[in-house]
PDB file of C-alpha atoms in Angstrom:
ATOM      1  CA  UNK A 150     -31.229-129.807  60.176  1.00 48.00           C
ATOM      2  CA  UNK A 151     -31.039-131.438  62.737  1.00 61.00           C
ATOM      3  CA  UNK A 152     -30.027-135.418  62.220  1.00 93.00           C
ATOM      4  CA  UNK A 153     -31.688-138.491  63.834  1.00 97.00           C
ATOM      5  CA  UNK A 154     -30.813-141.756  64.390  1.00 98.00           C
ATOM      6  CA  UNK A 155     -32.384-145.242  65.557  1.00 98.00           C
ATOM      7  CA  UNK A 156     -30.808-147.326  68.049  1.00 98.00           C
ATOM      8  CA  UNK A 157     -31.338-150.543  68.514  1.00 98.00           C
ATOM      9  CA  UNK A 158     -29.675-152.164  71.363  1.00 98.00           C
ATOM     10  CA  UNK A 159     -28.948-155.528  71.588  1.00 98.00           C
ATOM     11  CA  UNK A 160     -31.611-157.365  69.956  1.00 98.00           C
ATOM     12  CA  UNK A 161     -29.739-160.935  70.067  1.00 98.00           C
ATOM     13  CA  UNK A 162     -30.746-164.513  70.321  1.00 98.00           C
ATOM     14  CA  UNK A 163     -29.641-164.931  73.793  1.00 98.00           C
ATOM     15  CA  UNK A 164     -31.986-162.150  74.884  1.00 97.00           C
ATOM     16  CA  UNK A 165     -34.678-163.398  73.197  1.00 98.00           C
ATOM     17  CA  UNK A 166     -36.982-166.612  74.590  1.00 97.00           C
ATOM     18  CA  UNK A 167     -35.050-169.751  74.236  1.00 97.00           C
ATOM     19  CA  UNK A 168     -31.664-167.707  74.887  1.00 97.00           C
ATOM     20  CA  UNK A 169     -29.292-167.849  77.474  1.00 97.00           C
ATOM     21  CA  UNK A 170     -30.363-164.711  79.260  1.00 97.00           C
ATOM     22  CA  UNK A 171     -34.216-164.374  77.850  1.00 96.00           C
ATOM     23  CA  UNK A 172     -35.530-161.321  78.152  1.00 96.00           C
ATOM     24  CA  UNK A 173     -39.580-162.193  78.355  1.00 96.00           C
ATOM     25  CA  UNK A 174     -41.130-161.111  75.190  1.00 97.00           C
ATOM     26  CA  UNK A 175     -38.046-159.915  73.937  1.00 97.00           C
ATOM     27  CA  UNK A 176     -39.371-161.479  70.201  1.00 97.00           C
ATOM     28  CA  UNK A 177     -42.325-159.211  70.358  1.00 97.00           C
ATOM     29  CA  UNK A 178     -40.673-156.426  69.832  1.00 98.00           C
ATOM     30  CA  UNK A 179     -39.312-157.179  66.335  1.00 98.00           C
ATOM     31  CA  UNK A 180     -41.869-156.100  64.104  1.00 98.00           C
ATOM     32  CA  UNK A 181     -42.309-152.779  65.604  1.00 98.00           C
ATOM     33  CA  UNK A 182     -38.437-152.565  65.784  1.00 98.00           C
ATOM     34  CA  UNK A 183     -38.596-153.377  61.741  1.00 98.00           C
ATOM     35  CA  UNK A 184     -40.944-150.300  61.230  1.00 97.00           C
ATOM     36  CA  UNK A 185     -38.852-147.769  62.628  1.00 97.00           C
ATOM     37  CA  UNK A 186     -35.703-149.304  60.830  1.00 97.00           C
ATOM     38  CA  UNK A 187     -37.964-148.875  58.019  1.00 97.00           C
ATOM     39  CA  UNK A 188     -38.290-145.283  58.489  1.00 96.00           C
ATOM     40  CA  UNK A 189     -35.209-143.947  60.240  1.00 96.00           C
ATOM     41  CA  UNK A 190     -32.507-142.795  57.939  1.00 94.00           C
ATOM     42  CA  UNK A 191     -30.303-143.545  60.231  1.00 96.00           C
ATOM     43  CA  UNK A 192     -30.293-146.627  62.174  1.00 97.00           C
ATOM     44  CA  UNK A 193     -27.182-148.238  64.159  1.00 98.00           C
ATOM     45  CA  UNK A 194     -27.340-151.683  66.173  1.00 98.00           C
ATOM     46  CA  UNK A 195     -25.391-152.332  69.058  1.00 98.00           C
ATOM     47  CA  UNK A 196     -24.321-155.940  69.764  1.00 98.00           C
ATOM     48  CA  UNK A 197     -23.456-157.698  73.142  1.00 98.00           C
ATOM     49  CA  UNK A 198     -19.874-159.374  72.232  1.00 98.00           C
ATOM     50  CA  UNK A 199     -18.256-161.475  75.112  1.00 98.00           C
ATOM     51  CA  UNK A 200     -15.451-163.364  74.794  1.00 98.00           C
ATOM     52  CA  UNK A 201     -15.694-166.787  76.352  1.00 97.00           C
ATOM     53  CA  UNK A 202     -15.010-167.017  80.499  1.00 97.00           C
ATOM     54  CA  UNK A 203     -15.858-162.926  80.819  1.00 98.00           C
ATOM     55  CA  UNK A 204     -15.756-161.754  83.984  1.00 97.00           C
ATOM     56  CA  UNK A 205     -19.346-160.925  84.251  1.00 97.00           C
ATOM     57  CA  UNK A 206     -20.320-164.290  83.480  1.00 98.00           C
ATOM     58  CA  UNK A 207     -21.324-166.713  86.835  1.00 97.00           C
ATOM     59  CA  UNK A 208     -19.218-169.200  85.409  1.00 97.00           C
ATOM     60  CA  UNK A 209     -16.328-167.649  85.768  1.00 97.00           C
ATOM     61  CA  UNK A 210     -16.807-166.932  89.624  1.00 97.00           C
ATOM     62  CA  UNK A 211     -16.654-170.109  91.539  1.00 97.00           C
ATOM     63  CA  UNK A 212     -19.650-170.732  94.085  1.00 97.00           C
ATOM     64  CA  UNK A 213     -21.346-167.723  92.510  1.00 97.00           C
ATOM     65  CA  UNK A 214     -24.650-167.923  90.767  1.00 97.00           C
ATOM     66  CA  UNK A 215     -26.232-165.752  88.048  1.00 96.00           C
ATOM     67  CA  UNK A 216     -27.884-162.501  89.220  1.00 94.00           C
ATOM     68  CA  UNK A 217     -25.629-162.626  92.415  1.00 95.00           C
ATOM     69  CA  UNK A 218     -23.595-159.413  92.445  1.00 95.00           C
ATOM     70  CA  UNK A 219     -20.180-159.068  93.159  1.00 96.00           C
ATOM     71  CA  UNK A 220     -17.868-155.909  93.676  1.00 96.00           C
ATOM     72  CA  UNK A 221     -15.314-155.428  90.569  1.00 95.00           C
ATOM     73  CA  UNK A 222     -12.765-153.165  90.285  1.00 94.00           C
ATOM     74  CA  UNK A 223     -15.252-150.535  88.418  1.00 94.00           C
ATOM     75  CA  UNK A 224     -17.768-151.232  91.248  1.00 94.00           C
ATOM     76  CA  UNK A 225     -20.925-153.353  92.075  1.00 94.00           C
ATOM     77  CA  UNK A 226     -21.225-156.002  88.860  1.00 95.00           C
ATOM     78  CA  UNK A 227     -24.261-158.136  88.271  1.00 94.00           C
ATOM     79  CA  UNK A 228     -23.213-161.552  87.195  1.00 96.00           C
ATOM     80  CA  UNK A 229     -25.019-163.355  84.291  1.00 96.00           C
ATOM     81  CA  UNK A 230     -25.218-166.880  82.620  1.00 97.00           C
ATOM     82  CA  UNK A 231     -22.990-167.086  79.673  1.00 98.00           C
ATOM     83  CA  UNK A 232     -24.259-165.201  76.923  1.00 98.00           C
ATOM     84  CA  UNK A 233     -23.746-163.766  73.552  1.00 98.00           C
ATOM     85  CA  UNK A 234     -20.214-165.382  73.530  1.00 98.00           C
ATOM     86  CA  UNK A 235     -18.595-164.088  70.489  1.00 98.00           C
ATOM     87  CA  UNK A 236     -19.907-165.590  67.073  1.00 97.00           C
ATOM     88  CA  UNK A 237     -21.851-168.079  68.738  1.00 98.00           C
ATOM     89  CA  UNK A 238     -25.645-168.517  67.400  1.00 98.00           C
ATOM     90  CA  UNK A 239     -26.887-166.869  70.754  1.00 98.00           C
ATOM     91  CA  UNK A 240     -24.662-163.469  69.825  1.00 98.00           C
ATOM     92  CA  UNK A 241     -26.490-163.486  66.306  1.00 98.00           C
ATOM     93  CA  UNK A 242     -28.841-160.834  66.117  1.00 98.00           C
ATOM     94  CA  UNK A 243     -32.461-162.012  65.898  1.00 98.00           C
ATOM     95  CA  UNK A 244     -33.360-163.878  62.383  1.00 97.00           C
ATOM     96  CA  UNK A 245     -36.648-161.426  61.892  1.00 98.00           C
ATOM     97  CA  UNK A 246     -34.414-158.210  62.590  1.00 98.00           C
ATOM     98  CA  UNK A 247     -34.209-156.537  59.440  1.00 97.00           C
ATOM     99  CA  UNK A 248     -30.776-155.218  60.280  1.00 95.00           C
ATOM    100  CA  UNK A 249     -28.775-154.591  57.164  1.00 95.00           C
ATOM    101  CA  UNK A 250     -29.631-150.833  56.988  1.00 94.00           C
ATOM    102  CA  UNK A 251     -27.719-150.289  59.914  1.00 97.00           C
ATOM    103  CA  UNK A 252     -24.876-147.981  58.984  1.00 97.00           C
ATOM    104  CA  UNK A 253     -22.614-149.131  61.977  1.00 97.00           C
ATOM    105  CA  UNK A 254     -22.842-152.073  64.700  1.00 98.00           C
ATOM    106  CA  UNK A 255     -21.367-151.237  67.910  1.00 98.00           C
ATOM    107  CA  UNK A 256     -19.999-154.301  69.645  1.00 97.00           C
ATOM    108  CA  UNK A 257     -19.650-153.789  73.778  1.00 97.00           C
ATOM    109  CA  UNK A 258     -18.406-156.097  76.245  1.00 96.00           C
ATOM    110  CA  UNK A 259     -15.513-157.610  74.523  1.00 97.00           C
ATOM    111  CA  UNK A 260     -13.068-157.001  77.087  1.00 97.00           C
ATOM    112  CA  UNK A 261     -13.022-159.434  79.153  1.00 96.00           C
ATOM    113  CA  UNK A 262     -12.407-157.801  82.668  1.00 96.00           C
ATOM    114  CA  UNK A 263     -15.178-155.531  82.587  1.00 96.00           C
ATOM    115  CA  UNK A 264     -18.754-155.382  81.306  1.00 96.00           C
ATOM    116  CA  UNK A 265     -20.700-152.981  79.070  1.00 96.00           C
ATOM    117  CA  UNK A 266     -24.514-152.249  79.549  1.00 96.00           C
ATOM    118  CA  UNK A 267     -24.672-148.527  77.489  1.00 97.00           C
ATOM    119  CA  UNK A 268     -23.729-148.186  73.738  1.00 98.00           C
ATOM    120  CA  UNK A 269     -21.107-145.327  74.592  1.00 98.00           C
ATOM    121  CA  UNK A 270     -18.925-146.530  77.372  1.00 97.00           C
ATOM    122  CA  UNK A 271     -17.976-149.471  79.632  1.00 96.00           C
ATOM    123  CA  UNK A 272     -19.074-150.403  82.692  1.00 95.00           C
ATOM    124  CA  UNK A 273     -16.183-148.055  84.469  1.00 94.00           C
ATOM    125  CA  UNK A 274     -17.972-145.308  82.890  1.00 92.00           C
ATOM    126  CA  UNK A 275     -14.909-143.637  81.390  1.00 93.00           C
ATOM    127  CA  UNK A 276     -14.011-145.961  78.764  1.00 95.00           C
ATOM    128  CA  UNK A 277     -15.791-145.148  75.706  1.00 96.00           C
ATOM    129  CA  UNK A 278     -16.857-147.032  72.706  1.00 96.00           C
ATOM    130  CA  UNK A 279     -16.665-144.197  69.999  1.00 97.00           C
ATOM    131  CA  UNK A 280     -20.250-143.996  69.328  1.00 98.00           C
ATOM    132  CA  UNK A 281     -20.399-140.900  70.910  1.00 97.00           C
ATOM    133  CA  UNK A 282     -17.505-139.397  68.758  1.00 97.00           C
ATOM    134  CA  UNK A 283     -19.598-141.093  65.555  1.00 97.00           C
ATOM    135  CA  UNK A 284     -22.484-139.106  66.139  1.00 97.00           C
ATOM    136  CA  UNK A 285     -21.446-135.738  66.900  1.00 96.00           C
ATOM    137  CA  UNK A 286     -19.101-136.050  63.423  1.00 95.00           C
ATOM    138  CA  UNK A 287     -21.941-136.774  61.596  1.00 95.00           C
ATOM    139  CA  UNK A 288     -24.140-134.124  62.794  1.00 96.00           C
ATOM    140  CA  UNK A 289     -26.860-136.517  64.734  1.00 97.00           C
ATOM    141  CA  UNK A 290     -27.583-134.753  67.506  1.00 97.00           C
ATOM    142  CA  UNK A 291     -31.121-136.394  68.293  1.00 98.00           C
ATOM    143  CA  UNK A 292     -31.425-140.382  69.152  1.00 98.00           C
ATOM    144  CA  UNK A 293     -33.990-142.947  69.800  1.00 98.00           C
ATOM    145  CA  UNK A 294     -33.753-146.137  71.521  1.00 98.00           C
ATOM    146  CA  UNK A 295     -35.136-149.155  71.445  1.00 98.00           C
ATOM    147  CA  UNK A 296     -34.174-153.018  72.217  1.00 98.00           C
ATOM    148  CA  UNK A 297     -33.453-154.854  75.064  1.00 97.00           C
ATOM    149  CA  UNK A 298     -33.402-154.469  77.764  1.00 95.00           C
ATOM    150  CA  UNK A 299     -35.060-151.392  79.132  1.00 97.00           C
ATOM    151  CA  UNK A 300     -33.697-151.891  82.490  1.00 95.00           C
ATOM    152  CA  UNK A 301     -30.143-152.271  81.662  1.00 95.00           C
ATOM    153  CA  UNK A 302     -28.243-151.816  78.096  1.00 97.00           C
ATOM    154  CA  UNK A 303     -31.210-149.566  77.183  1.00 98.00           C
ATOM    155  CA  UNK A 304     -31.560-147.141  80.126  1.00 97.00           C
ATOM    156  CA  UNK A 305     -27.594-146.746  81.068  1.00 97.00           C
ATOM    157  CA  UNK A 306     -27.239-146.073  76.853  1.00 98.00           C
ATOM    158  CA  UNK A 307     -29.945-143.461  77.260  1.00 98.00           C
ATOM    159  CA  UNK A 308     -28.467-142.069  80.852  1.00 98.00           C
ATOM    160  CA  UNK A 309     -25.133-141.669  79.004  1.00 98.00           C
ATOM    161  CA  UNK A 310     -26.571-140.072  75.935  1.00 98.00           C
ATOM    162  CA  UNK A 311     -28.377-137.306  77.641  1.00 98.00           C
ATOM    163  CA  UNK A 312     -24.526-136.532  79.758  1.00 97.00           C
ATOM    164  CA  UNK A 313     -23.004-136.632  75.994  1.00 97.00           C
ATOM    165  CA  UNK A 314     -25.714-133.669  75.066  1.00 97.00           C
ATOM    166  CA  UNK A 315     -27.980-136.086  72.821  1.00 98.00           C
ATOM    167  CA  UNK A 316     -31.827-135.023  72.888  1.00 98.00           C
ATOM    168  CA  UNK A 317     -32.752-138.528  73.647  1.00 98.00           C
ATOM    169  CA  UNK A 318     -36.279-140.858  73.233  1.00 98.00           C
ATOM    170  CA  UNK A 319     -36.314-144.187  74.598  1.00 98.00           C
ATOM    171  CA  UNK A 320     -39.590-146.197  73.167  1.00 98.00           C
ATOM    172  CA  UNK A 321     -40.767-148.097  75.676  1.00 98.00           C
ATOM    173  CA  UNK A 322     -43.498-150.278  73.455  1.00 97.00           C
ATOM    174  CA  UNK A 323     -40.006-151.423  71.450  1.00 98.00           C
ATOM    175  CA  UNK A 324     -38.650-152.421  74.554  1.00 98.00           C
ATOM    176  CA  UNK A 325     -38.664-155.291  76.914  1.00 97.00           C
ATOM    177  CA  UNK A 326     -37.126-155.617  80.543  1.00 97.00           C
ATOM    178  CA  UNK A 327     -35.184-157.857  82.905  1.00 94.00           C
ATOM    179  CA  UNK A 328     -36.790-156.547  86.021  1.00 93.00           C
ATOM    180  CA  UNK A 329     -34.455-157.714  88.873  1.00 90.00           C
ATOM    181  CA  UNK A 330     -35.925-156.565  92.000  1.00 90.00           C
ATOM    182  CA  UNK A 331     -37.597-153.937  90.699  1.00 94.00           C
ATOM    183  CA  UNK A 332     -35.056-152.518  88.355  1.00 95.00           C
ATOM    184  CA  UNK A 333     -37.248-151.679  85.670  1.00 96.00           C
ATOM    185  CA  UNK A 334     -39.361-149.287  87.810  1.00 97.00           C
ATOM    186  CA  UNK A 335     -36.363-147.674  88.859  1.00 97.00           C
ATOM    187  CA  UNK A 336     -34.101-147.169  85.872  1.00 97.00           C
ATOM    188  CA  UNK A 337     -37.471-145.583  84.492  1.00 97.00           C
ATOM    189  CA  UNK A 338     -37.413-143.054  87.406  1.00 98.00           C
ATOM    190  CA  UNK A 339     -33.386-142.331  87.040  1.00 98.00           C
ATOM    191  CA  UNK A 340     -34.000-141.772  82.783  1.00 98.00           C
ATOM    192  CA  UNK A 341     -36.798-139.599  83.710  1.00 98.00           C
ATOM    193  CA  UNK A 342     -35.213-137.268  86.023  1.00 98.00           C
ATOM    194  CA  UNK A 343     -32.302-137.393  83.707  1.00 98.00           C
ATOM    195  CA  UNK A 344     -34.248-135.767  80.704  1.00 98.00           C
ATOM    196  CA  UNK A 345     -35.161-138.875  78.934  1.00 98.00           C
ATOM    197  CA  UNK A 346     -38.409-138.888  76.983  1.00 98.00           C
ATOM    198  CA  UNK A 347     -40.189-142.070  77.666  1.00 98.00           C
ATOM    199  CA  UNK A 348     -42.421-142.675  74.833  1.00 97.00           C
ATOM    200  CA  UNK A 349     -45.266-146.178  74.921  1.00 96.00           C
ATOM    201  CA  UNK A 350     -47.260-145.982  71.882  1.00 92.00           C
ATOM    202  CA  UNK A 351     -48.431-149.146  72.434  1.00 86.00           C
ATOM    203  CA  UNK A 352     -52.456-147.969  72.937  1.00 78.00           C
ATOM    204  CA  UNK A 353     -52.094-145.994  69.697  1.00 77.00           C
TER     205      UNK A 353
END
């Protein structure tokens, strides 16, 4: 029997309206995500978990602005407003999220020198979070991804999941995107070409 898991990506206060890196409509998906959690046997959450002064923060680079791109040893890095600082209110899961059923919370972005979008790997694409091994050891081979943001942490998690051999679906109606310079359309295309199943039940 193939086992399936729901992976909820970064549904945290700082990514919801009013937060430091708010995704438009980020809080609108909470009721739908809660419904999916209720109907899923296995639930895993990711949590962006940055130390203060993280290298991906624009404030760590004098003269640089948020959303500019710089070169890091591991490649290009978008600079962000300070967000999801460990232990802050902004790093907490959205208060409406029914997250208690989660069997695992994967924290990412806690290494000061490297950012981490994907639930599976840091942005160097070689340092694993351990999620792939956890799923495989538990016999889970099919995953559905929901959460924030479609074009960054959700998309990079989906691309890595497919590379790791997981049958991967993204529920687009349970995601919201940042859309930097057309990044949503670009990442939807990348996911589609990589073999990710893109589903949208918003018209149902």
